[in-house]
Amino acid sequence: MSTTDGPAPARAATAGGEAAAGTGRDAIVRAARRAFTLRPYAEVTMRGIAAAAGVSPSLIVKRFGSKEALFNTVADFGSAADALFDAPPAGLGRHLVLTMLDLRDRFGGDPLLRVVFSLGIEDERTLLRARFREQVTDRLAAVLTGPDARLRAELIAGQLLGLGATLSLHRPDGAGAHTSRERLADLYAPGLQRLVDGA
């Protein structure tokens, strides 16, 4: 496969995920996430991602191997889910809000929203939806107790996407940008917690 173009991405996930540290790695992943979200896969080039990340195309090839492997890294929600669900159910609502805000800062954008805003071809959107369902919604449903766990998991995921979309829509001068994380959690977490509890 060419390092500047290539066929539609394979469905096999690559190991790692986007949370691993590395001097240029996080910048590459952020630039790739923006590129794959804003343009169809076929229009994204390694050269363009490198320019946006401030690195050389050869560094991307060294770190990821190919555009396909880079897409698979960007399309992996596993590391975000690890952080989001790392709390006991009794405090999960607040933890979800605070962790989502932390992840937005760390990755320069919402780690979940690309599943909504991807402009790729149908195969790419299908892959993103399938990965999101498996790595986020299904995983959350498995830890919820009580009735309607699947439905509640979908609603929780929707509320997290809504939070990210709202903050993005109103930045940089919206009220959310000038509100503390704790206050945002005070206002937003109770609704999430009700869904977690099944009340």
mmCIF file of C-alpha atoms in Angstrom:
data_model
loop_
_atom_site.group_PDB
_atom_site.id
_atom_site.type_symbol
_atom_site.label_atom_id
_atom_site.label_comp_id
_atom_site.label_asym_id
_atom_site.label_seq_id
_atom_site.Cartn_x
_atom_site.Cartn_y
_atom_site.Cartn_z
ATOM 1 C CA MET A 1 0.000 0.000 0.000
ATOM 2 C CA SER A 2 1.226 3.510 -0.777
ATOM 3 C CA THR A 3 2.034 5.765 2.151
ATOM 4 C CA THR A 4 0.099 8.637 0.602
ATOM 5 C CA ASP A 5 -2.987 6.907 -0.657
ATOM 6 C CA GLY A 6 -4.525 3.499 -0.433
ATOM 7 C CA PRO A 7 -7.618 1.360 -0.505
ATOM 8 C CA ALA A 8 -10.384 1.610 2.022
ATOM 9 C CA PRO A 9 -9.226 0.607 5.494
ATOM 10 C CA ALA A 10 -9.173 -2.983 6.611
ATOM 11 C CA ARG A 11 -11.511 -3.960 9.394
ATOM 12 C CA ALA A 12 -8.831 -5.451 11.611
ATOM 13 C CA ALA A 13 -7.867 -3.218 14.515
ATOM 14 C CA THR A 14 -4.267 -2.465 15.221
ATOM 15 C CA ALA A 15 -2.763 -2.825 18.640
ATOM 16 C CA GLY A 16 -1.937 0.145 20.774
ATOM 17 C CA GLY A 17 -4.646 2.743 20.555
ATOM 18 C CA GLU A 18 -4.125 6.467 20.755
ATOM 19 C CA ALA A 19 -3.183 6.979 24.377
ATOM 20 C CA ALA A 20 0.421 5.813 24.113
ATOM 21 C CA ALA A 21 2.959 8.528 24.752
ATOM 22 C CA GLY A 22 5.492 9.692 22.218
ATOM 23 C CA THR A 23 7.008 12.965 21.193
ATOM 24 C CA GLY A 24 5.394 13.156 17.766
ATOM 25 C CA ARG A 25 2.880 10.374 18.146
ATOM 26 C CA ASP A 26 0.130 12.354 19.867
ATOM 27 C CA ALA A 27 0.488 15.187 17.347
ATOM 28 C CA ILE A 28 0.252 12.685 14.482
ATOM 29 C CA VAL A 29 -2.853 11.040 15.943
ATOM 30 C CA ARG A 30 -4.532 14.424 16.539
ATOM 31 C CA ALA A 31 -3.785 15.530 12.974
ATOM 32 C CA ALA A 32 -4.949 12.177 11.582
ATOM 33 C CA ARG A 33 -8.163 12.319 13.577
ATOM 34 C CA ARG A 34 -8.938 15.761 12.164
ATOM 35 C CA ALA A 35 -8.055 14.683 8.634
ATOM 36 C CA PHE A 36 -10.092 11.466 8.649
ATOM 37 C CA THR A 37 -13.031 13.251 10.282
ATOM 38 C CA LEU A 38 -13.112 16.117 7.805
ATOM 39 C CA ARG A 39 -12.302 14.291 4.567
ATOM 40 C CA PRO A 40 -13.002 10.894 2.995
ATOM 41 C CA TYR A 41 -10.287 8.305 3.479
ATOM 42 C CA ALA A 42 -9.166 8.414 -0.164
ATOM 43 C CA GLU A 43 -8.530 12.173 0.036
ATOM 44 C CA VAL A 44 -6.341 11.992 3.144
ATOM 45 C CA THR A 45 -2.593 11.796 2.525
ATOM 46 C CA MET A 46 0.267 10.967 4.841
ATOM 47 C CA ARG A 47 2.000 14.097 3.552
ATOM 48 C CA GLY A 48 -0.959 16.264 4.610
ATOM 49 C CA ILE A 49 -1.143 14.655 8.038
ATOM 50 C CA ALA A 50 2.593 15.139 8.491
ATOM 51 C CA ALA A 51 2.332 18.832 7.617
ATOM 52 C CA ALA A 52 -0.546 19.332 10.072
ATOM 53 C CA ALA A 53 1.342 17.482 12.808
ATOM 54 C CA GLY A 54 4.617 19.298 12.162
ATOM 55 C CA VAL A 55 6.542 16.087 11.490
ATOM 56 C CA SER A 56 8.025 14.382 8.453
ATOM 57 C CA PRO A 57 6.047 11.798 6.452
ATOM 58 C CA SER A 58 8.861 9.331 7.140
ATOM 59 C CA LEU A 59 8.229 9.624 10.892
ATOM 60 C CA ILE A 60 4.580 8.641 10.353
ATOM 61 C CA VAL A 61 5.665 5.652 8.301
ATOM 62 C CA LYS A 62 8.167 4.713 11.012
ATOM 63 C CA ARG A 63 5.567 4.995 13.795
ATOM 64 C CA PHE A 64 2.516 3.561 12.026
ATOM 65 C CA GLY A 65 3.675 1.849 8.850
ATOM 66 C CA SER A 66 0.850 2.907 6.524
ATOM 67 C CA LYS A 67 -2.197 5.132 6.151
ATOM 68 C CA GLU A 68 -4.386 2.094 6.773
ATOM 69 C CA ALA A 69 -2.650 1.369 10.090
ATOM 70 C CA LEU A 70 -2.938 5.028 11.077
ATOM 71 C CA PHE A 71 -6.664 5.007 10.284
ATOM 72 C CA ASN A 72 -7.093 1.889 12.399
ATOM 73 C CA THR A 73 -5.371 3.657 15.302
ATOM 74 C CA VAL A 74 -7.670 6.660 14.948
ATOM 75 C CA ALA A 75 -10.709 4.383 14.659
ATOM 76 C CA ASP A 76 -9.876 2.633 17.939
ATOM 77 C CA PHE A 77 -12.045 3.810 20.841
ATOM 78 C CA GLY A 78 -10.596 1.271 23.292
ATOM 79 C CA SER A 79 -8.183 3.535 25.149
ATOM 80 C CA ALA A 80 -10.854 6.229 25.584
ATOM 81 C CA ALA A 81 -13.279 3.589 26.889
ATOM 82 C CA ASP A 82 -10.634 2.311 29.324
ATOM 83 C CA ALA A 83 -10.398 5.768 30.871
ATOM 84 C CA LEU A 84 -14.122 6.553 30.730
ATOM 85 C CA PHE A 85 -15.259 3.369 32.459
ATOM 86 C CA ASP A 86 -12.524 3.203 35.102
ATOM 87 C CA ALA A 87 -14.796 3.926 38.069
ATOM 88 C CA PRO A 88 -17.299 2.036 40.197
ATOM 89 C CA PRO A 89 -20.937 2.333 39.097
ATOM 90 C CA ALA A 90 -21.886 4.484 42.091
ATOM 91 C CA GLY A 91 -19.670 7.331 40.879
ATOM 92 C CA LEU A 92 -19.551 6.598 37.178
ATOM 93 C CA GLY A 93 -21.703 9.538 36.040
ATOM 94 C CA ARG A 94 -19.371 12.175 37.438
ATOM 95 C CA HIS A 95 -16.310 10.209 36.382
ATOM 96 C CA LEU A 96 -17.607 10.084 32.782
ATOM 97 C CA VAL A 97 -17.956 13.872 32.607
ATOM 98 C CA LEU A 98 -14.582 14.663 34.171
ATOM 99 C CA THR A 99 -12.774 12.042 32.103
ATOM 100 C CA MET A 100 -14.397 13.214 28.880
ATOM 101 C CA LEU A 101 -13.158 16.730 29.601
ATOM 102 C CA ASP A 102 -9.655 15.417 30.364
ATOM 103 C CA LEU A 103 -9.586 13.392 27.135
ATOM 104 C CA ARG A 104 -10.696 16.413 25.106
ATOM 105 C CA ASP A 105 -7.762 18.402 26.466
ATOM 106 C CA ARG A 106 -5.255 15.589 26.035
ATOM 107 C CA PHE A 107 -6.201 14.763 22.456
ATOM 108 C CA GLY A 108 -7.127 18.234 21.262
ATOM 109 C CA GLY A 109 -10.740 17.268 20.660
ATOM 110 C CA ASP A 110 -13.440 14.829 21.576
ATOM 111 C CA PRO A 111 -12.213 11.218 21.246
ATOM 112 C CA LEU A 112 -15.731 9.944 20.540
ATOM 113 C CA LEU A 113 -17.188 12.531 18.169
ATOM 114 C CA ARG A 114 -15.416 11.236 15.067
ATOM 115 C CA VAL A 115 -18.018 8.468 14.931
ATOM 116 C CA VAL A 116 -20.660 11.152 14.337
ATOM 117 C CA PHE A 117 -18.827 13.576 12.080
ATOM 118 C CA SER A 118 -16.901 11.221 9.808
ATOM 119 C CA LEU A 119 -17.419 12.189 6.184
ATOM 120 C CA GLY A 120 -15.869 9.015 4.817
ATOM 121 C CA ILE A 121 -17.434 6.530 2.479
ATOM 122 C CA GLU A 122 -20.015 4.081 3.789
ATOM 123 C CA ASP A 123 -17.445 1.371 4.579
ATOM 124 C CA GLU A 124 -15.550 3.788 6.831
ATOM 125 C CA ARG A 125 -18.678 4.993 8.604
ATOM 126 C CA THR A 126 -19.783 1.392 9.074
ATOM 127 C CA LEU A 127 -16.401 0.487 10.541
ATOM 128 C CA LEU A 128 -16.465 3.459 12.934
ATOM 129 C CA ARG A 129 -20.003 2.643 14.076
ATOM 130 C CA ALA A 130 -19.150 -1.035 14.585
ATOM 131 C CA ARG A 131 -16.033 -0.208 16.591
ATOM 132 C CA PHE A 132 -17.906 2.355 18.674
ATOM 133 C CA ARG A 133 -20.689 -0.121 19.399
ATOM 134 C CA GLU A 134 -18.246 -2.875 20.358
ATOM 135 C CA GLN A 135 -15.707 -0.837 22.298
ATOM 136 C CA VAL A 136 -17.995 1.712 23.966
ATOM 137 C CA THR A 137 -21.705 0.854 23.982
ATOM 138 C CA ASP A 138 -21.475 -2.933 24.345
ATOM 139 C CA ARG A 139 -18.730 -2.654 26.931
ATOM 140 C CA LEU A 140 -20.761 -0.225 29.016
ATOM 141 C CA ALA A 141 -23.904 -2.337 28.705
ATOM 142 C CA ALA A 142 -21.967 -5.308 30.097
ATOM 143 C CA VAL A 143 -21.166 -3.482 33.339
ATOM 144 C CA LEU A 144 -24.601 -1.984 33.920
ATOM 145 C CA THR A 145 -27.014 -3.902 36.111
ATOM 146 C CA GLY A 146 -30.798 -3.908 36.073
ATOM 147 C CA PRO A 147 -33.280 -3.686 33.227
ATOM 148 C CA ASP A 148 -32.664 -2.097 29.827
ATOM 149 C CA ALA A 149 -28.875 -2.159 30.182
ATOM 150 C CA ARG A 150 -28.318 -1.948 26.425
ATOM 151 C CA LEU A 151 -30.731 0.949 26.020
ATOM 152 C CA ARG A 152 -29.229 2.795 28.985
ATOM 153 C CA ALA A 153 -25.727 2.284 27.587
ATOM 154 C CA GLU A 154 -26.808 3.759 24.248
ATOM 155 C CA LEU A 155 -28.396 6.748 26.003
ATOM 156 C CA ILE A 156 -25.281 7.325 28.119
ATOM 157 C CA ALA A 157 -23.100 7.217 24.991
ATOM 158 C CA GLY A 158 -25.473 9.665 23.330
ATOM 159 C CA GLN A 159 -25.263 12.062 26.255
ATOM 160 C CA LEU A 160 -21.457 11.918 26.205
ATOM 161 C CA LEU A 161 -21.483 12.669 22.483
ATOM 162 C CA GLY A 162 -23.908 15.509 23.169
ATOM 163 C CA LEU A 163 -21.615 16.994 25.792
ATOM 164 C CA GLY A 164 -18.650 16.904 23.424
ATOM 165 C CA ALA A 165 -20.672 18.345 20.537
ATOM 166 C CA THR A 166 -22.040 21.170 22.685
ATOM 167 C CA LEU A 167 -18.625 22.183 23.976
ATOM 168 C CA SER A 168 -17.187 22.069 20.445
ATOM 169 C CA LEU A 169 -20.085 24.013 18.957
ATOM 170 C CA HIS A 170 -19.754 26.894 21.408
ATOM 171 C CA ARG A 171 -15.980 27.162 21.661
ATOM 172 C CA PRO A 172 -13.911 29.197 22.165
ATOM 173 C CA ASP A 173 -16.136 31.797 23.819
ATOM 174 C CA GLY A 174 -19.141 29.759 24.989
ATOM 175 C CA ALA A 175 -20.167 29.531 28.616
ATOM 176 C CA GLY A 176 -18.795 25.986 28.821
ATOM 177 C CA ALA A 177 -15.296 27.234 28.001
ATOM 178 C CA HIS A 178 -15.454 29.549 31.012
ATOM 179 C CA THR A 179 -16.960 27.043 33.435
ATOM 180 C CA SER A 180 -14.929 24.824 35.735
ATOM 181 C CA ARG A 181 -14.882 21.098 35.157
ATOM 182 C CA GLU A 182 -16.363 20.542 38.582
ATOM 183 C CA ARG A 183 -19.319 22.804 37.798
ATOM 184 C CA LEU A 184 -19.895 21.098 34.453
ATOM 185 C CA ALA A 185 -19.883 17.767 36.284
ATOM 186 C CA ASP A 186 -22.297 19.135 38.918
ATOM 187 C CA LEU A 187 -24.783 20.022 36.202
ATOM 188 C CA TYR A 188 -24.309 17.165 33.731
ATOM 189 C CA ALA A 189 -23.393 14.115 35.785
ATOM 190 C CA PRO A 190 -26.697 13.563 37.653
ATOM 191 C CA GLY A 191 -28.535 12.699 34.423
ATOM 192 C CA LEU A 192 -25.805 10.269 33.449
ATOM 193 C CA GLN A 193 -25.821 8.724 36.910
ATOM 194 C CA ARG A 194 -29.589 8.135 36.745
ATOM 195 C CA LEU A 195 -29.029 6.178 33.545
ATOM 196 C CA VAL A 196 -26.145 4.252 35.133
ATOM 197 C CA ASP A 197 -28.337 3.371 38.136
ATOM 198 C CA GLY A 198 -31.377 2.529 36.035
ATOM 199 C CA ALA A 199 -33.589 4.679 38.236
#
